Structures are given as structure tokens and as C-alpha cells.
GROMACS .gro file of C-alpha atoms in nm:
model
  444
    1MET     CA    1   1.855  11.531   7.751
    2VAL     CA    2   1.993  11.166   7.804
    3SER     CA    3   1.909  10.882   7.555
    4GLU     CA    4   1.816  10.597   7.685
    5LEU     CA    5   2.110  10.429   7.538
    6GLU     CA    6   2.379  10.644   7.704
    7ALA     CA    7   2.156  10.584   8.055
    8GLU     CA    8   2.250  10.271   8.081
    9TYR     CA    9   2.546  10.325   7.960
   10ARG     CA   10   2.601  10.534   8.287
   11ALA     CA   11   2.445  10.316   8.458
   12CYS     CA   12   2.627  10.095   8.336
   13VAL     CA   13   2.962  10.223   8.447
   14ARG     CA   14   2.858  10.239   8.816
   15GLU     CA   15   2.795   9.967   8.872
   16LEU     CA   16   3.133   9.868   8.708
   17TYR     CA   17   3.279  10.096   8.993
   18SER     CA   18   3.065   9.968   9.268
   19ILE     CA   19   3.081   9.602   9.304
   20ALA     CA   20   3.516   9.647   9.129
   21PRO     CA   21   3.668  10.003   9.237
   22SER     CA   22   3.913  10.124   9.041
   23PHE     CA   23   4.276  10.094   9.167
   24GLN     CA   24   4.226  10.488   9.045
   25ARG     CA   25   3.951  10.573   9.265
   26VAL     CA   26   4.048  10.365   9.555
   27GLY     CA   27   4.450  10.311   9.589
   28ALA     CA   28   4.594   9.927   9.692
   29SER     CA   29   4.299   9.773   9.738
   30GLY     CA   30   4.170   9.812   9.404
   31TYR     CA   31   4.469   9.634   9.282
   32HIS     CA   32   4.466   9.253   9.267
   33PRO     CA   33   4.760   9.087   9.138
   34GLY     CA   34   4.820   8.733   9.024
   35LEU     CA   35   4.717   8.592   8.627
   36GLN     CA   36   4.491   8.330   8.711
   37THR     CA   37   4.113   8.519   8.704
   38MET     CA   38   4.207   8.708   8.473
   39LYS     CA   39   4.296   8.362   8.249
   40GLU     CA   40   3.984   8.194   8.368
   41PHE     CA   41   3.785   8.569   8.266
   42SER     CA   42   3.978   8.495   7.929
   43ASP     CA   43   3.903   8.152   7.883
   44SER     CA   44   3.536   8.215   7.931
   45LEU     CA   45   3.549   8.420   7.658
   46GLY     CA   46   3.693   8.197   7.403
   47ASN     CA   47   4.086   8.417   7.529
   48PRO     CA   48   3.993   8.618   7.239
   49HIS     CA   49   4.416   8.897   7.298
   50THR     CA   50   4.479   8.532   7.082
   51SER     CA   51   4.277   8.647   6.757
   52PHE     CA   52   4.521   8.962   6.731
   53ARG     CA   53   4.876   9.037   6.742
   54THR     CA   54   5.010   9.225   7.013
   55ILE     CA   55   5.276   9.471   7.122
   56HIS     CA   56   5.319   9.469   7.566
   57VAL     CA   57   5.396   9.866   7.690
   58ALA     CA   58   5.506   9.872   8.044
   59GLY     CA   59   5.688  10.119   8.262
   60THR     CA   60   5.706  10.439   8.512
   61ASN     CA   61   5.705  10.713   8.256
   62GLY     CA   62   5.635  10.723   7.973
   63LYS     CA   63   5.417  10.449   7.860
   64GLY     CA   64   5.125  10.644   7.744
   65SER     CA   65   5.297  10.807   7.531
   66VAL     CA   66   5.487  10.594   7.348
   67SER     CA   67   5.134  10.377   7.337
   68HIS     CA   68   5.017  10.633   7.160
   69MET     CA   69   5.271  10.744   6.943
   70LEU     CA   70   5.317  10.373   6.858
   71ALA     CA   71   5.024  10.312   6.782
   72SER     CA   72   4.954  10.590   6.565
   73ALA     CA   73   5.303  10.562   6.354
   74LEU     CA   74   5.108  10.169   6.290
   75ALA     CA   75   4.749  10.272   6.146
   76PHE     CA   76   4.979  10.522   5.948
   77ARG     CA   77   5.208  10.269   5.878
   78TRP     CA   78   4.978  10.059   5.608
   79PRO     CA   79   4.681  10.268   5.566
   80GLY     CA   80   4.413  10.019   5.581
   81CYS     CA   81   4.464   9.924   5.901
   82ARG     CA   82   4.310   9.880   6.253
   83ILE     CA   83   4.520   9.893   6.552
   84GLY     CA   84   4.372   9.870   6.887
   85LEU     CA   85   4.522  10.068   7.177
   86TYR     CA   86   4.424   9.967   7.545
   87THR     CA   87   4.559  10.268   7.801
   88SER     CA   88   4.462  10.381   8.195
   89PRO     CA   89   4.373  10.620   8.348
   90HIS     CA   90   4.099  10.791   8.126
   91LEU     CA   91   3.985  11.159   8.221
   92LEU     CA   92   3.656  11.219   8.094
   93ASP     CA   93   3.505  10.963   8.036
   94PHE     CA   94   3.518  10.544   8.082
   95ARG     CA   95   3.565  10.488   7.696
   96GLU     CA   96   3.851  10.700   7.654
   97ARG     CA   97   4.068  10.327   7.814
   98ILE     CA   98   3.965  10.152   7.470
   99ARG     CA   99   3.998  10.248   7.115
  100THR     CA  100   4.084  10.146   6.836
  101VAL     CA  101   4.356  10.401   6.581
  102CYS     CA  102   4.290  10.418   6.234
  103SER     CA  103   4.515  10.592   5.874
  104LEU     CA  104   4.136  10.629   5.740
  105PRO     CA  105   3.930  10.917   5.907
  106ALA     CA  106   3.587  10.835   6.014
  107PRO     CA  107   3.312  11.027   5.902
  108ASP     CA  108   3.346  11.316   6.168
  109GLY     CA  109   3.705  11.339   6.044
  110LYS     CA  110   3.857  11.141   6.367
  111HIS     CA  111   4.081  10.840   6.304
  112PHE     CA  112   4.048  10.678   6.653
  113ARG     CA  113   3.768  10.567   6.799
  114GLU     CA  114   3.633  10.476   7.117
  115ILE     CA  115   3.477  10.136   7.207
  116SER     CA  116   3.042  10.268   7.247
  117MET     CA  117   2.830  10.291   7.487
  118GLU     CA  118   2.702   9.940   7.289
  119GLU     CA  119   2.936   9.774   7.318
  120VAL     CA  120   3.055   9.799   7.714
  121THR     CA  121   2.706   9.769   7.798
  122ASP     CA  122   2.682   9.393   7.596
  123PHE     CA  123   3.005   9.283   7.743
  124MET     CA  124   2.969   9.386   8.060
  125ARG     CA  125   2.594   9.136   8.052
  126ARG     CA  126   2.764   8.853   7.836
  127ALA     CA  127   3.012   8.864   8.100
  128LYS     CA  128   2.754   8.919   8.372
  129ALA     CA  129   2.778   8.561   8.534
  130PHE     CA  130   3.140   8.520   8.552
  131ILE     CA  131   3.150   8.856   8.748
  132GLU     CA  132   2.919   8.811   9.036
  133GLN     CA  133   3.023   8.468   9.066
  134GLU     CA  134   3.492   8.513   9.063
  135LYS     CA  135   3.441   8.873   9.113
  136PRO     CA  136   3.764   9.013   8.873
  137SER     CA  137   3.928   9.364   8.961
  138PHE     CA  138   3.835   9.696   8.776
  139PHE     CA  139   4.154   9.603   8.587
  140GLU     CA  140   4.085   9.226   8.489
  141ILE     CA  141   3.714   9.335   8.418
  142THR     CA  142   3.869   9.628   8.160
  143THR     CA  143   4.165   9.456   8.033
  144ALA     CA  144   3.917   9.160   7.907
  145MET     CA  145   3.643   9.466   7.747
  146ALA     CA  146   3.955   9.559   7.533
  147PHE     CA  147   4.084   9.224   7.405
  148ASP     CA  148   3.630   9.175   7.333
  149TYR     CA  149   3.629   9.462   7.193
  150PHE     CA  150   3.977   9.431   6.925
  151ALA     CA  151   3.883   9.100   6.864
  152ARG     CA  152   3.574   9.164   6.787
  153THR     CA  153   3.649   9.472   6.590
  154LYS     CA  154   3.941   9.255   6.409
  155VAL     CA  155   4.202   9.482   6.419
  156ASP     CA  156   4.550   9.360   6.324
  157ALA     CA  157   4.774   9.461   6.611
  158ALA     CA  158   4.689   9.650   6.914
  159VAL     CA  159   4.891   9.833   7.179
  160ILE     CA  160   4.836   9.729   7.530
  161GLU     CA  161   4.918   9.906   7.809
  162THR     CA  162   5.005   9.780   8.126
  163GLY     CA  163   4.825   9.927   8.436
  164LEU     CA  164   5.039   9.851   8.745
  165GLY     CA  165   5.372   9.655   8.748
  166GLY     CA  166   5.394   9.399   8.462
  167ARG     CA  167   5.490   9.111   8.581
  168LEU     CA  168   5.140   9.046   8.831
  169ASP     CA  169   4.981   9.262   8.594
  170SER     CA  170   4.597   9.168   8.375
  171THR     CA  171   4.738   9.225   8.065
  172ASN     CA  172   5.051   8.924   8.085
  173ILE     CA  173   4.892   8.704   7.953
  174ILE     CA  174   4.922   8.806   7.635
  175VAL     CA  175   5.238   8.651   7.474
  176PRO     CA  176   5.332   8.991   7.223
  177GLN     CA  177   5.522   9.065   6.950
  178LEU     CA  178   5.728   9.312   7.117
  179SER     CA  179   5.805   9.375   7.452
  180ILE     CA  180   5.927   9.826   7.575
  181ILE     CA  181   5.989   9.966   7.882
  182THR     CA  182   5.999  10.275   7.911
  183SER     CA  183   6.153  10.327   8.197
  184ILE     CA  184   6.200  10.303   8.608
  185GLY     CA  185   6.169  10.459   8.872
  186LEU     CA  186   6.026  10.499   9.244
  187ASP     CA  187   5.652  10.511   9.256
  188HIS     CA  188   5.374  10.283   9.329
  189LYS     CA  189   5.622  10.148   9.657
  190ASP     CA  190   5.362   9.993   9.836
  191ILE     CA  191   5.280   9.771   9.540
  192LEU     CA  192   5.561   9.685   9.400
  193GLY     CA  193   5.833   9.758   9.551
  194ASP     CA  194   6.087  10.004   9.738
  195THR     CA  195   6.339   9.957   9.536
  196ILE     CA  196   6.470  10.068   9.187
  197GLU     CA  197   6.577   9.651   9.108
  198GLN     CA  198   6.202   9.524   9.288
  199ILE     CA  199   6.026   9.717   9.095
  200ALA     CA  200   6.257   9.629   8.804
  201PHE     CA  201   6.209   9.307   8.807
  202GLU     CA  202   5.854   9.387   8.805
  203LYS     CA  203   5.835   9.528   8.491
  204SER     CA  204   6.017   9.300   8.334
  205GLY     CA  205   5.718   9.014   8.423
  206ILE     CA  206   5.678   9.139   8.082
  207ILE     CA  207   5.960   8.987   7.867
  208LYS     CA  208   5.806   8.574   7.727
  209PRO     CA  209   6.110   8.350   7.598
  210GLY     CA  210   6.227   8.434   7.257
  211VAL     CA  211   6.003   8.807   7.185
  212PRO     CA  212   6.242   9.114   7.150
  213VAL     CA  213   6.255   9.334   7.427
  214VAL     CA  214   6.329   9.797   7.386
  215ILE     CA  215   6.424   9.871   7.711
  216GLY     CA  216   6.416  10.364   7.744
  217ASP     CA  217   6.664  10.525   7.976
  218MET     CA  218   6.659  10.369   8.365
  219PRO     CA  219   6.884  10.357   8.596
  220SER     CA  220   7.185  10.151   8.520
  221GLU     CA  221   7.071   9.877   8.845
  222ALA     CA  222   6.706   9.887   8.685
  223GLU     CA  223   6.940   9.766   8.330
  224ALA     CA  224   7.105   9.497   8.452
  225VAL     CA  225   6.799   9.344   8.555
  226MET     CA  226   6.618   9.352   8.208
  227VAL     CA  227   6.966   9.241   8.125
  228SER     CA  228   6.956   8.948   8.314
  229ALA     CA  229   6.576   8.930   8.269
  230ALA     CA  230   6.626   8.876   7.850
  231GLY     CA  231   6.945   8.688   7.924
  232ASP     CA  232   6.743   8.439   8.134
  233LYS     CA  233   6.463   8.433   7.890
  234GLY     CA  234   6.591   8.397   7.566
  235CYS     CA  235   6.547   8.758   7.437
  236ARG     CA  236   6.709   9.044   7.286
  237LEU     CA  237   6.725   9.358   7.431
  238TYR     CA  238   6.758   9.609   7.258
  239HIS     CA  239   6.844  10.024   7.356
  240ALA     CA  240   6.641  10.262   7.283
  241GLY     CA  241   6.792  10.404   6.985
  242GLU     CA  242   6.944  10.130   6.863
  243LEU     CA  243   6.878   9.984   6.499
  244CYS     CA  244   6.825  10.426   6.397
  245GLU     CA  245   7.051  10.488   6.099
  246GLY     CA  246   6.946  10.634   5.890
  247CYS     CA  247   6.621  10.788   6.122
  248ILE     CA  248   6.522  11.147   6.174
  249GLY     CA  249   6.635  11.272   6.464
  250PRO     CA  250   6.372  11.223   6.782
  251GLU     CA  251   6.464  11.659   6.851
  252LYS     CA  252   6.360  11.759   6.528
  253ILE     CA  253   6.052  11.557   6.555
  254ALA     CA  254   6.009  11.623   6.920
  255ALA     CA  255   6.047  12.020   6.834
  256LYS     CA  256   5.703  11.978   6.658
  257ALA     CA  257   5.532  11.743   6.820
  258ASP     CA  258   5.159  11.783   7.026
  259LEU     CA  259   5.326  11.625   7.236
  260ARG     CA  260   5.544  11.896   7.424
  261SER     CA  261   5.699  11.718   7.737
  262ALA     CA  262   6.010  11.715   7.778
  263SER     CA  263   6.058  11.325   7.877
  264GLN     CA  264   5.932  11.286   7.444
  265VAL     CA  265   6.277  11.270   7.314
  266LYS     CA  266   6.346  10.967   7.534
  267ASN     CA  267   6.013  10.901   7.335
  268ILE     CA  268   6.044  10.901   7.053
  269ARG     CA  269   6.384  10.709   7.045
  270THR     CA  270   6.169  10.437   7.200
  271VAL     CA  271   5.945  10.443   6.921
  272MET     CA  272   6.151  10.409   6.671
  273THR     CA  273   6.377  10.135   6.748
  274ALA     CA  274   5.993   9.922   6.842
  275LEU     CA  275   5.902  10.066   6.471
  276GLN     CA  276   6.229   9.870   6.353
  277LEU     CA  277   6.224   9.588   6.526
  278LEU     CA  278   5.781   9.563   6.401
  279GLY     CA  279   5.910   9.562   6.023
  280ALA     CA  280   5.801   9.933   6.002
  281GLY     CA  281   6.087  10.042   5.867
  282THR     CA  282   6.298  10.375   5.946
  283VAL     CA  283   6.113  10.624   6.058
  284THR     CA  284   6.264  10.946   5.849
  285ALA     CA  285   6.201  11.293   5.751
  286GLY     CA  286   5.796  11.385   5.587
  287GLY     CA  287   5.739  11.044   5.637
  288ARG     CA  288   5.410  10.936   5.685
  289MET     CA  289   5.490  10.783   6.069
  290THR     CA  290   5.734  11.102   6.087
  291GLU     CA  291   5.382  11.307   6.069
  292ALA     CA  292   5.250  10.984   6.200
  293ILE     CA  293   5.364  11.023   6.588
  294VAL     CA  294   5.430  11.410   6.522
  295HIS     CA  295   5.046  11.408   6.602
  296ALA     CA  296   4.999  11.158   6.787
  297ALA     CA  297   4.853  11.344   7.066
  298SER     CA  298   4.547  11.442   6.819
  299VAL     CA  299   4.563  11.092   6.575
  300THR     CA  300   4.494  10.939   6.910
  301GLY     CA  301   4.276  11.188   7.091
  302LEU     CA  302   4.537  11.167   7.464
  303ARG     CA  303   4.538  11.422   7.656
  304GLY     CA  304   4.633  11.632   7.951
  305ARG     CA  305   5.049  11.525   7.800
  306TRP     CA  306   5.152  11.896   7.896
  307GLU     CA  307   4.811  11.966   7.686
  308ARG     CA  308   4.754  12.346   7.584
  309LEU     CA  309   4.363  12.405   7.709
  310CYS     CA  310   4.426  12.811   7.679
  311GLY     CA  311   4.601  13.123   7.506
  312SER     CA  312   4.497  13.439   7.670
  313PRO     CA  313   4.592  13.313   7.951
  314GLU     CA  314   4.854  13.081   7.857
  315VAL     CA  315   4.684  12.798   8.007
  316ILE     CA  316   4.905  12.406   8.004
  317CYS     CA  317   4.777  12.102   8.189
  318ASP     CA  318   5.007  11.752   8.295
  319ILE     CA  319   4.920  11.494   8.442
  320GLY     CA  320   5.296  11.363   8.560
  321HIS     CA  321   5.281  11.340   8.901
  322ASN     CA  322   5.602  11.205   9.051
  323VAL     CA  323   5.989  11.259   9.128
  324GLN     CA  324   6.081  11.073   8.747
  325ALA     CA  325   5.837  11.295   8.517
  326LEU     CA  326   5.917  11.617   8.776
  327SER     CA  327   6.252  11.599   8.741
  328GLU     CA  328   6.189  11.677   8.343
  329THR     CA  329   5.869  11.871   8.385
  330MET     CA  330   5.906  12.147   8.577
  331PRO     CA  331   6.280  12.273   8.476
  332GLN     CA  332   6.076  12.301   8.135
  333LEU     CA  333   5.769  12.489   8.286
  334VAL     CA  334   5.997  12.779   8.473
  335ARG     CA  335   6.219  12.772   8.150
  336GLU     CA  336   5.816  12.864   8.012
  337ALA     CA  337   5.721  13.113   8.235
  338GLU     CA  338   6.069  13.322   8.190
  339GLY     CA  339   5.866  13.642   8.268
  340ARG     CA  340   5.543  13.559   8.353
  341ARG     CA  341   5.377  13.562   8.609
  342LEU     CA  342   5.305  13.176   8.687
  343ILE     CA  343   5.000  13.066   8.864
  344MET     CA  344   5.005  12.700   8.980
  345VAL     CA  345   4.653  12.490   9.056
  346TYR     CA  346   4.848  12.167   9.194
  347GLY     CA  347   4.706  11.874   9.410
  348MET     CA  348   4.859  11.564   9.407
  349ALA     CA  349   4.704  11.247   9.516
  350GLY     CA  350   4.766  11.072   9.937
  351ASP     CA  351   5.021  10.818   9.856
  352LYS     CA  352   5.318  10.950   9.670
  353ASP     CA  353   5.578  11.132   9.824
  354VAL     CA  354   5.526  11.468   9.893
  355GLU     CA  355   5.781  11.595   9.980
  356ALA     CA  356   6.032  11.485   9.754
  357VAL     CA  357   5.819  11.629   9.481
  358SER     CA  358   5.800  11.942   9.674
  359ARG     CA  359   6.149  12.040   9.631
  360LEU     CA  360   6.089  12.061   9.273
  361LEU     CA  361   5.759  12.293   9.253
  362PRO     CA  362   5.867  12.644   9.146
  363LEU     CA  363   5.995  12.886   9.380
  364ASP     CA  364   5.879  13.210   9.181
  365ALA     CA  365   5.524  13.135   9.168
  366THR     CA  366   5.173  13.172   9.344
  367TYR     CA  367   5.056  12.837   9.455
  368ILE     CA  368   4.623  12.705   9.491
  369PHE     CA  369   4.646  12.455   9.652
  370THR     CA  370   4.375  12.140   9.535
  371GLN     CA  371   4.240  11.818   9.531
  372ALA     CA  372   4.028  11.593   9.389
  373GLN     CA  373   3.743  11.366   9.509
  374GLY     CA  374   3.766  11.085   9.591
  375SER     CA  375   3.910  10.935   9.956
  376ARG     CA  376   4.340  10.885   9.753
  377ALA     CA  377   4.330  11.262   9.743
  378MET     CA  378   4.559  11.479   9.897
  379PRO     CA  379   4.403  11.739  10.138
  380ALA     CA  380   4.474  12.105   9.997
  381GLY     CA  381   4.601  12.160  10.340
  382ILE     CA  382   4.789  11.961  10.404
  383LEU     CA  383   4.986  11.964  10.094
  384ARG     CA  384   5.017  12.306  10.158
  385GLU     CA  385   5.212  12.294  10.459
  386ILE     CA  386   5.316  11.971  10.394
  387VAL     CA  387   5.542  12.154   9.990
  388ASN     CA  388   5.590  12.418  10.336
  389ALA     CA  389   5.782  12.256  10.625
  390SER     CA  390   6.015  12.061  10.341
  391ARG     CA  391   6.107  12.409  10.160
  392ARG     CA  392   6.197  12.560  10.593
  393ALA     CA  393   6.390  12.227  10.612
  394MET     CA  394   6.614  12.301  10.295
  395GLY     CA  395   6.636  12.640  10.366
  396LYS     CA  396   6.415  12.840  10.125
  397THR     CA  397   6.282  13.045  10.388
  398ASP     CA  398   6.187  13.299  10.130
  399ALA     CA  399   5.986  13.098   9.960
  400GLY     CA  400   5.712  13.050  10.179
  401LEU     CA  401   5.318  13.012  10.078
  402ALA     CA  402   5.156  13.254  10.343
  403ASP     CA  403   4.958  13.408   9.994
  404SER     CA  404   4.949  13.104   9.892
  405ALA     CA  405   4.522  12.961   9.857
  406VAL     CA  406   4.354  12.644   9.922
  407VAL     CA  407   4.071  12.608   9.720
  408PRO     CA  408   3.920  12.212   9.760
  409ASP     CA  409   3.753  12.230   9.471
  410VAL     CA  410   3.941  12.119   9.168
  411ARG     CA  411   3.638  12.403   8.923
  412GLU     CA  412   3.712  12.648   9.169
  413ALA     CA  413   4.067  12.654   9.128
  414VAL     CA  414   4.058  12.660   8.804
  415GLY     CA  415   3.813  12.962   8.787
  416LYS     CA  416   4.033  13.138   9.098
  417ALA     CA  417   4.358  13.108   8.804
  418LEU     CA  418   4.197  13.214   8.548
  419LYS     CA  419   3.998  13.540   8.714
  420GLU     CA  420   4.348  13.637   8.874
  421ALA     CA  421   4.599  13.577   8.525
  422GLY     CA  422   4.625  13.845   8.314
  423GLU     CA  423   4.651  13.749   7.931
  424LYS     CA  424   5.014  13.695   7.964
  425ASP     CA  425   5.049  13.506   8.249
  426LEU     CA  426   5.084  13.127   8.238
  427VAL     CA  427   4.886  12.914   8.472
  428PHE     CA  428   4.996  12.569   8.513
  429ILE     CA  429   4.707  12.257   8.625
  430GLY     CA  430   4.877  11.910   8.718
  431GLY     CA  431   5.031  11.722   9.019
  432SER     CA  432   4.762  11.425   8.929
  433SER     CA  433   4.572  11.275   8.650
  434TYR     CA  434   4.309  11.314   8.836
  435ILE     CA  435   4.370  11.767   8.908
  436VAL     CA  436   4.407  11.735   8.528
  437ALA     CA  437   4.095  11.536   8.481
  438GLU     CA  438   3.853  11.755   8.711
  439ALA     CA  439   4.058  12.108   8.529
  440LEU     CA  440   3.932  11.921   8.181
  441GLU     CA  441   3.586  11.951   8.178
  442CYS     CA  442   3.595  12.374   8.295
  443PHE     CA  443   3.742  12.426   7.873
  444MET     CA  444   3.501  12.180   7.738
   0.00000   0.00000   0.00000
């Protein structure tokens, strides 16, 4: 039976979506670039973001994993301290976006605490007048809520992940101790620009005067933009892997980590350099920070990153959705599926480069095309047609998808895959965070 508080919380979240549709739900129309409204919103709350230290993380891919690993490592470096963690999107519950991480477990054994239902509803009541008058975006409201929550819970520091871009992102009102830009790739081109240089320019907007910046692996043309931006702002720029003399090799950590995707070696290298610059010290074999990075997903509650949901048959889900991410994870999937039947439950958002993605999808697999709820989802039947056409254009006439299935409902698609899979088969669920979010509910 739903409690009165839960009912009020659910109504509050529904209202939040209705008054300020999110980018995740409606696409570009839910994105409001610019900082003026965010500055005014924060001012109306007493500028809570100035009361704690911050680390700002941007990037096309990897920023979520880096943020969670960094929060976990910092929490365990100084036992008893509380680290705020603001990320997006959420998968199962809105409150996943705003949480704190502490090395001292709560009574339920968890090291992370999500903002409570009561704290969400309280914030919305306090902010109601500003929201009604100024009409901030969904992301502006959630960012203000996060800053307010971190100030009220007196976090020692907070890791703040950007939403889209950086320069005009709502989070960019902070002046952090450290800026991190994990990677640059061609994604959200309709908003951030259609070249690597344009997207790099937007991401580099989080670089602040005198604040050091760490950059991960990225194309040379993106790196040139970062070097130029850091020089203009008088910042010291560090590449991932710098300052790591004496650290355990990132490959050794990745081999044991609960974040298992192929890209995590690069992300761990970025985290190591960031920890040195934050004064946390060296990541050594057997150290507390090393163990915190190894167990980052369980410590912080991160879901959907090469997550193993079931063992017989083995079911893996991953939210990677663009060419840069899939160029690393799809070869990994093929390796893990070797000698087994691979069943792909796959769906995408309609604004992604489907033709480019289709060239990366495994050839020797059974496909169940599906679609998430919401207007952004690409219809499953159209997705199959595009993937087929792309393969024919590549001359892969023997790799048609005539025997593939179209199951528009994600739950039904997952059920079909599990029914068809043998005990030793591998089922992969992915293509978008929304597909994974709906699929996770099948395993609860």
C-alpha cells in the first residue's frame, strides 16, 4: 500500500515533469541553455552551491562512471566525510540523481543515501513561487535541488556532473576545485554542434580561471581546443595518467572492478590523476581508495554500466548509446559471447546516428528490436529497417535480420529473450538508458 508521503512524492515528480519537461523525455525542446535563470534561482535559495567544495565533470562518455568512482574514492580516503554526487539521467527513480556517499555505512548497510521523498517535496514547496514565475527548465530545477540538498546536509565536497555540454549547462555556476573533461565525441549534434571542435568548445566551457583541469583521451582536434581554453584561463592542464607515478596500474583495478566495460581503464586513469590534484594521494595496491574504485558501483549505487543482471542465462545491460561508446563495448560483447548464442534486446532514441551505430552491432546475433516509452524513442520496426539497409549498403547481404523480431514493449521484449535463451546463452540489453531503465524493472 502506498504511504501518504510516497503518494505526495509521486504527485510532486509528476508535477515536475509536467511543468518542466526534461530533455530525456522530449529532446531538444527540454534543453534551456544559458545561466541567467539558474543564477537567479540559486540566488533565491541563498546560493547554496557556495557553501561546499565541488569537482565539475563533463564529457561525451565516461563522465557518469568517473563521477561515481571519484565520489567513492574521496569518501573512503577520509573516513566519515560526506561526498555529494549529482548525476543524470536516473534509471528507476528520480532521486537517483541526488545522493551522498560516505565510507561509514548507514543502518541498512549502504554507503550512499539518496535525497528522500520528503526532501524532494519540501524543496518543491519552498521553490514553488520562483518556479511558477520564472519557469526554469527541468534540469535547472533538479540542479538547484541538488545544490540546496548538499548545503543542507553539509557535505564536505560534491562531484557535479554536467547535463549537456558545459559552457551553458545549469551546473556551470559553480567554481570548482577541479574541472574534468573525460572525452569528446559526436553526440547531441543538434544542440552542441556538428563537429568535434564545436562540441569540445562547449565542453571546455567548464574550465574556470586558475582552476586545474584534467582531460581524458580525446581526438587531437578536441585536445587542441582544451589546451587553448586552459591557456586563455590561466589554468594548468593535465592529461589522464599524469602524476600517477607509484600508482597501481589502472588495468589491474579494472580487472577486479564492478564497473566492467572496456572503457573503464581510461576512466580509472582519469580518476587517479584527479585524486592526486585533489590532495587525496596515490592509488596504491590494497589501499582504501583502490578498493573504493573497485567497488564504486556498489558503494554509490550506480546501475546500468555493463551490469550483470542474471547468471543463467547471463544477462548484461549497458546504457552506451553513441558511436564512441559502442566502438568499445560491442567488441567486448562479441568476445564475451564467443561460443554462445547472443540475443540482443535493442532500441534507440530517434535522434541518434542509427546508421553509424548499426555498423558496430554484432553480426552473429539474434535481434529483438524494441522501443522505450516516450516521444524520443525510435519505433522498433523502423530501427530494424534502418539496421538492415545499413548492412546491405555495407555489402553484408548474408547478415540480414529477416529472422529478427519487433517487440515494441521493452518488458515483453525482455520476456521473449529470456524465454528463448538457453542456460548458457548471453542476452544483451541496451541502445539507450531508457531501454535499460525499463528492462531493470523486469529483474527486481
